[in-house]
PDB file of C-alpha atoms in Angstrom:
ATOM      1  CA  MET A   1      -6.470 -15.801  20.504  1.00 39.00           C
ATOM      2  CA  THR A   2      -6.990 -13.250  16.720  1.00 54.00           C
ATOM      3  CA  ASN A   3      -7.403 -14.285  13.959  1.00 74.00           C
ATOM      4  CA  ASN A   4      -4.687 -13.685  11.669  1.00 92.00           C
ATOM      5  CA  ARG A   5      -6.239 -12.808   9.065  1.00 95.00           C
ATOM      6  CA  ALA A   6      -9.423 -10.482  10.211  1.00 96.00           C
ATOM      7  CA  ASP A   7      -5.630  -9.628  11.460  1.00 96.00           C
ATOM      8  CA  VAL A   8      -3.507  -8.840   8.362  1.00 97.00           C
ATOM      9  CA  LEU A   9      -6.795  -7.592   5.838  1.00 97.00           C
ATOM     10  CA  ALA A  10      -7.648  -5.178   9.325  1.00 97.00           C
ATOM     11  CA  ALA A  11      -3.693  -3.886   8.538  1.00 98.00           C
ATOM     12  CA  ASN A  12      -3.957  -3.781   4.500  1.00 98.00           C
ATOM     13  CA  GLU A  13      -7.001  -1.565   5.023  1.00 98.00           C
ATOM     14  CA  ALA A  14      -5.167   0.596   7.420  1.00 98.00           C
ATOM     15  CA  PHE A  15      -3.019   0.828   4.627  1.00 98.00           C
ATOM     16  CA  TYR A  16      -4.530   1.502   1.956  1.00 97.00           C
ATOM     17  CA  ARG A  17      -6.828   4.508   4.227  1.00 97.00           C
ATOM     18  CA  ALA A  18      -3.561   5.679   5.050  1.00 97.00           C
ATOM     19  CA  PHE A  19      -3.425   6.337   1.369  1.00 96.00           C
ATOM     20  CA  LYS A  20      -6.650   7.728  -0.099  1.00 95.00           C
ATOM     21  CA  GLN A  21      -6.605  10.159   2.755  1.00 95.00           C
ATOM     22  CA  ARG A  22      -2.607  10.723   2.081  1.00 95.00           C
ATOM     23  CA  ASP A  23      -2.296  10.527   6.299  1.00 97.00           C
ATOM     24  CA  ILE A  24       1.148  10.353   6.607  1.00 97.00           C
ATOM     25  CA  GLN A  25       1.318  10.053  10.378  1.00 98.00           C
ATOM     26  CA  ALA A  26      -0.800   7.083   9.071  1.00 98.00           C
ATOM     27  CA  MET A  27       0.460   4.773   7.124  1.00 97.00           C
ATOM     28  CA  SER A  28       4.448   5.900  10.217  1.00 97.00           C
ATOM     29  CA  TRP A  29       1.639   3.197  11.976  1.00 97.00           C
ATOM     30  CA  VAL A  30       0.976   0.700   9.347  1.00 97.00           C
ATOM     31  CA  TRP A  31       4.971   0.529   8.436  1.00 98.00           C
ATOM     32  CA  PHE A  32       7.961  -1.616   9.635  1.00 97.00           C
ATOM     33  CA  GLN A  33      10.363   1.673  10.819  1.00 94.00           C
ATOM     34  CA  GLY A  34      13.595  -0.296  10.276  1.00 91.00           C
ATOM     35  CA  GLU A  35      15.522  -0.893   7.387  1.00 93.00           C
ATOM     36  CA  GLY A  36      15.157  -3.308   6.251  1.00 94.00           C
ATOM     37  CA  SER A  37      10.992  -2.685   4.115  1.00 97.00           C
ATOM     38  CA  ILE A  38      10.417  -1.714   0.606  1.00 98.00           C
ATOM     39  CA  CYS A  39       8.414   0.004  -1.800  1.00 98.00           C
ATOM     40  CA  VAL A  40       8.016  -0.093  -5.225  1.00 98.00           C
ATOM     41  CA  HIS A  41       5.309   2.096  -6.053  1.00 95.00           C
ATOM     42  CA  PRO A  42       4.575   1.038 -10.162  1.00 92.00           C
ATOM     43  CA  GLY A  43       6.525   1.351 -12.161  1.00 90.00           C
ATOM     44  CA  GLY A  44       9.588   2.948  -9.698  1.00 93.00           C
ATOM     45  CA  LYS A  45      12.556   1.609  -8.942  1.00 96.00           C
ATOM     46  CA  ALA A  46      12.631  -0.555  -5.079  1.00 97.00           C
ATOM     47  CA  ILE A  47      13.124   2.274  -2.320  1.00 98.00           C
ATOM     48  CA  ALA A  48      14.314   0.877   0.958  1.00 97.00           C
ATOM     49  CA  GLY A  49      14.284   1.550   4.861  1.00 97.00           C
ATOM     50  CA  TRP A  50      11.120   3.536   6.434  1.00 97.00           C
ATOM     51  CA  GLU A  51      13.008   7.083   6.019  1.00 97.00           C
ATOM     52  CA  ASN A  52      12.963   6.914   1.864  1.00 98.00           C
ATOM     53  CA  ILE A  53       9.886   5.228   2.279  1.00 98.00           C
ATOM     54  CA  ARG A  54       8.002   7.085   4.260  1.00 98.00           C
ATOM     55  CA  ASN A  55       9.562  10.748   2.003  1.00 98.00           C
ATOM     56  CA  SER A  56       8.480   8.845  -1.626  1.00 97.00           C
ATOM     57  CA  TRP A  57       5.379   9.014  -0.017  1.00 97.00           C
ATOM     58  CA  GLU A  58       5.456  12.282   1.561  1.00 97.00           C
ATOM     59  CA  ARG A  59       6.508  13.350  -2.249  1.00 95.00           C
ATOM     60  CA  ILE A  60       2.736  11.671  -3.440  1.00 93.00           C
ATOM     61  CA  PHE A  61       0.700  13.142  -1.104  1.00 94.00           C
ATOM     62  CA  GLY A  62       1.843  16.787  -1.536  1.00 93.00           C
ATOM     63  CA  ASN A  63       2.484  16.032  -5.866  1.00 89.00           C
ATOM     64  CA  THR A  64      -1.522  15.063  -4.893  1.00 88.00           C
ATOM     65  CA  ASN A  65      -4.926  17.358  -5.283  1.00 87.00           C
ATOM     66  CA  ASP A  66      -7.447  14.765  -4.508  1.00 89.00           C
ATOM     67  CA  LEU A  67      -7.389  10.758  -3.844  1.00 89.00           C
ATOM     68  CA  GLU A  68      -9.862   7.748  -4.981  1.00 93.00           C
ATOM     69  CA  ILE A  69      -8.538   4.434  -4.512  1.00 94.00           C
ATOM     70  CA  GLU A  70     -10.969   1.097  -5.020  1.00 95.00           C
ATOM     71  CA  VAL A  71      -9.081  -2.298  -3.839  1.00 96.00           C
ATOM     72  CA  GLU A  72     -10.401  -5.335  -4.517  1.00 96.00           C
ATOM     73  CA  VAL A  73      -8.579  -8.275  -2.997  1.00 95.00           C
ATOM     74  CA  VAL A  74      -6.976 -11.693  -4.665  1.00 95.00           C
ATOM     75  CA  ALA A  75      -4.745 -13.440  -2.540  1.00 97.00           C
ATOM     76  CA  VAL A  76      -4.825 -14.090   1.037  1.00 97.00           C
ATOM     77  CA  GLU A  77      -1.932 -15.973   2.510  1.00 97.00           C
ATOM     78  CA  VAL A  78      -1.703 -15.735   6.787  1.00 97.00           C
ATOM     79  CA  THR A  79       1.289 -18.131   8.530  1.00 95.00           C
ATOM     80  CA  GLU A  80       2.323 -17.122  11.589  1.00 91.00           C
ATOM     81  CA  ALA A  81       5.095 -14.803  11.050  1.00 95.00           C
ATOM     82  CA  VAL A  82       4.434 -13.323   7.144  1.00 97.00           C
ATOM     83  CA  ALA A  83       1.621 -13.303   5.270  1.00 98.00           C
ATOM     84  CA  TYR A  84       0.355 -11.369   2.416  1.00 98.00           C
ATOM     85  CA  VAL A  85      -2.495  -9.826   0.686  1.00 98.00           C
ATOM     86  CA  VAL A  86      -2.158  -9.522  -3.561  1.00 98.00           C
ATOM     87  CA  VAL A  87      -4.850  -6.752  -4.545  1.00 98.00           C
ATOM     88  CA  VAL A  88      -5.699  -4.839  -7.825  1.00 96.00           C
ATOM     89  CA  GLU A  89      -5.752  -1.143  -7.252  1.00 96.00           C
ATOM     90  CA  ASN A  90      -8.073   1.113  -9.534  1.00 95.00           C
ATOM     91  CA  ILE A  91      -6.398   4.389  -8.612  1.00 92.00           C
ATOM     92  CA  MET A  92      -8.072   8.079 -10.024  1.00 92.00           C
ATOM     93  CA  GLN A  93      -5.809  10.515  -9.130  1.00 88.00           C
ATOM     94  CA  ILE A  94      -6.062  14.660  -9.534  1.00 86.00           C
ATOM     95  CA  VAL A  95      -2.476  16.856  -9.784  1.00 83.00           C
ATOM     96  CA  GLY A  96      -2.150  19.894 -10.530  1.00 84.00           C
ATOM     97  CA  GLY A  97      -6.505  20.169 -11.208  1.00 87.00           C
ATOM     98  CA  ARG A  98      -5.452  16.807 -14.196  1.00 89.00           C
ATOM     99  CA  ARG A  99      -7.336  13.966 -13.298  1.00 91.00           C
ATOM    100  CA  PHE A 100      -5.612  10.759 -14.109  1.00 89.00           C
ATOM    101  CA  TYR A 101      -6.515   7.056 -14.517  1.00 91.00           C
ATOM    102  CA  ALA A 102      -4.629   3.494 -13.071  1.00 90.00           C
ATOM    103  CA  GLN A 103      -5.008  -0.194 -12.193  1.00 93.00           C
ATOM    104  CA  SER A 104      -1.984  -1.568 -10.486  1.00 95.00           C
ATOM    105  CA  VAL A 105      -1.526  -4.834  -9.172  1.00 96.00           C
ATOM    106  CA  ALA A 106      -0.354  -5.296  -5.891  1.00 97.00           C
ATOM    107  CA  THR A 107       1.313  -7.577  -3.463  1.00 98.00           C
ATOM    108  CA  ASN A 108       2.100  -6.549   0.510  1.00 98.00           C
ATOM    109  CA  ILE A 109       4.226  -8.640   2.371  1.00 98.00           C
ATOM    110  CA  PHE A 110       2.999  -8.005   6.637  1.00 98.00           C
ATOM    111  CA  ARG A 111       5.779  -9.250   9.600  1.00 97.00           C
ATOM    112  CA  ASN A 112       3.678 -10.245  12.539  1.00 97.00           C
ATOM    113  CA  MET A 113       5.337  -8.582  15.049  1.00 95.00           C
ATOM    114  CA  ALA A 114       4.490  -7.758  19.046  1.00 88.00           C
ATOM    115  CA  GLN A 115       1.437  -8.783  18.290  1.00 89.00           C
ATOM    116  CA  LYS A 116       1.295  -6.237  15.341  1.00 95.00           C
ATOM    117  CA  TRP A 117       1.158  -7.446  11.852  1.00 97.00           C
ATOM    118  CA  VAL A 118       3.624  -4.420  10.170  1.00 98.00           C
ATOM    119  CA  LEU A 119       3.663  -3.876   5.985  1.00 98.00           C
ATOM    120  CA  VAL A 120       7.377  -4.630   5.456  1.00 98.00           C
ATOM    121  CA  HIS A 121       6.897  -4.649   2.082  1.00 98.00           C
ATOM    122  CA  HIS A 122       4.506  -3.418  -1.344  1.00 98.00           C
ATOM    123  CA  HIS A 123       5.299  -3.230  -4.529  1.00 98.00           C
ATOM    124  CA  GLY A 124       3.065  -2.048  -7.112  1.00 96.00           C
ATOM    125  CA  SER A 125       3.197  -3.137 -11.111  1.00 95.00           C
ATOM    126  CA  PRO A 126       0.877  -0.996 -13.456  1.00 92.00           C
ATOM    127  CA  ARG A 127      -1.476  -3.153 -15.126  1.00 86.00           C
ATOM    128  CA  GLN A 128      -2.115  -3.865 -18.811  1.00 74.00           C
ATOM    129  CA  GLN A 129      -5.644  -2.261 -20.182  1.00 64.00           C
ATOM    130  CA  ARG A 130      -6.488  -5.097 -22.985  1.00 57.00           C
ATOM    131  CA  LYS A 131      -7.399  -3.857 -26.153  1.00 52.00           C
ATOM    132  CA  PRO A 132     -10.712  -4.582 -27.642  1.00 53.00           C
TER     133      PRO A 132
END
C-alpha cells in the first residue's frame, strides 16, 4: 500500500517543478486532461477544461523569461479519492526584462485516478501585503 500523503505531496511538487521549469509537457502529466479541470490564476477568472488551462500555462511560460518559486505547505488533507494541499507561493518572475515579486495563497485539489494523483483544481489568490 502506498503512502497517500507522500504521493499527494509528490504530485504537488511535480506541479511546482513543471511551473518553475516552464515545462508544458510536465505540466500536462500532472493535470487531469478532462473538461472538469479548473484553474484560477491569481487575479484571474476561472478557466475550465484542460485545453483552455494548457493554453493559459503556455501563455504564462511564453511571456516569462525567468521564474523562481518557493512553496510553503500550509495544510494537507487526504482521503482515498480526493486530496487538497494549501500553500503559500513566493514567486519571482522576469517578464520583458522587468523583475516582479508576488506572494499568493493557493489551493491545489487532486483526485486519485487509476493509482495516480492528478491535479483537477488550482486556485491561486494574491496575498495582501501588510503595511508596517
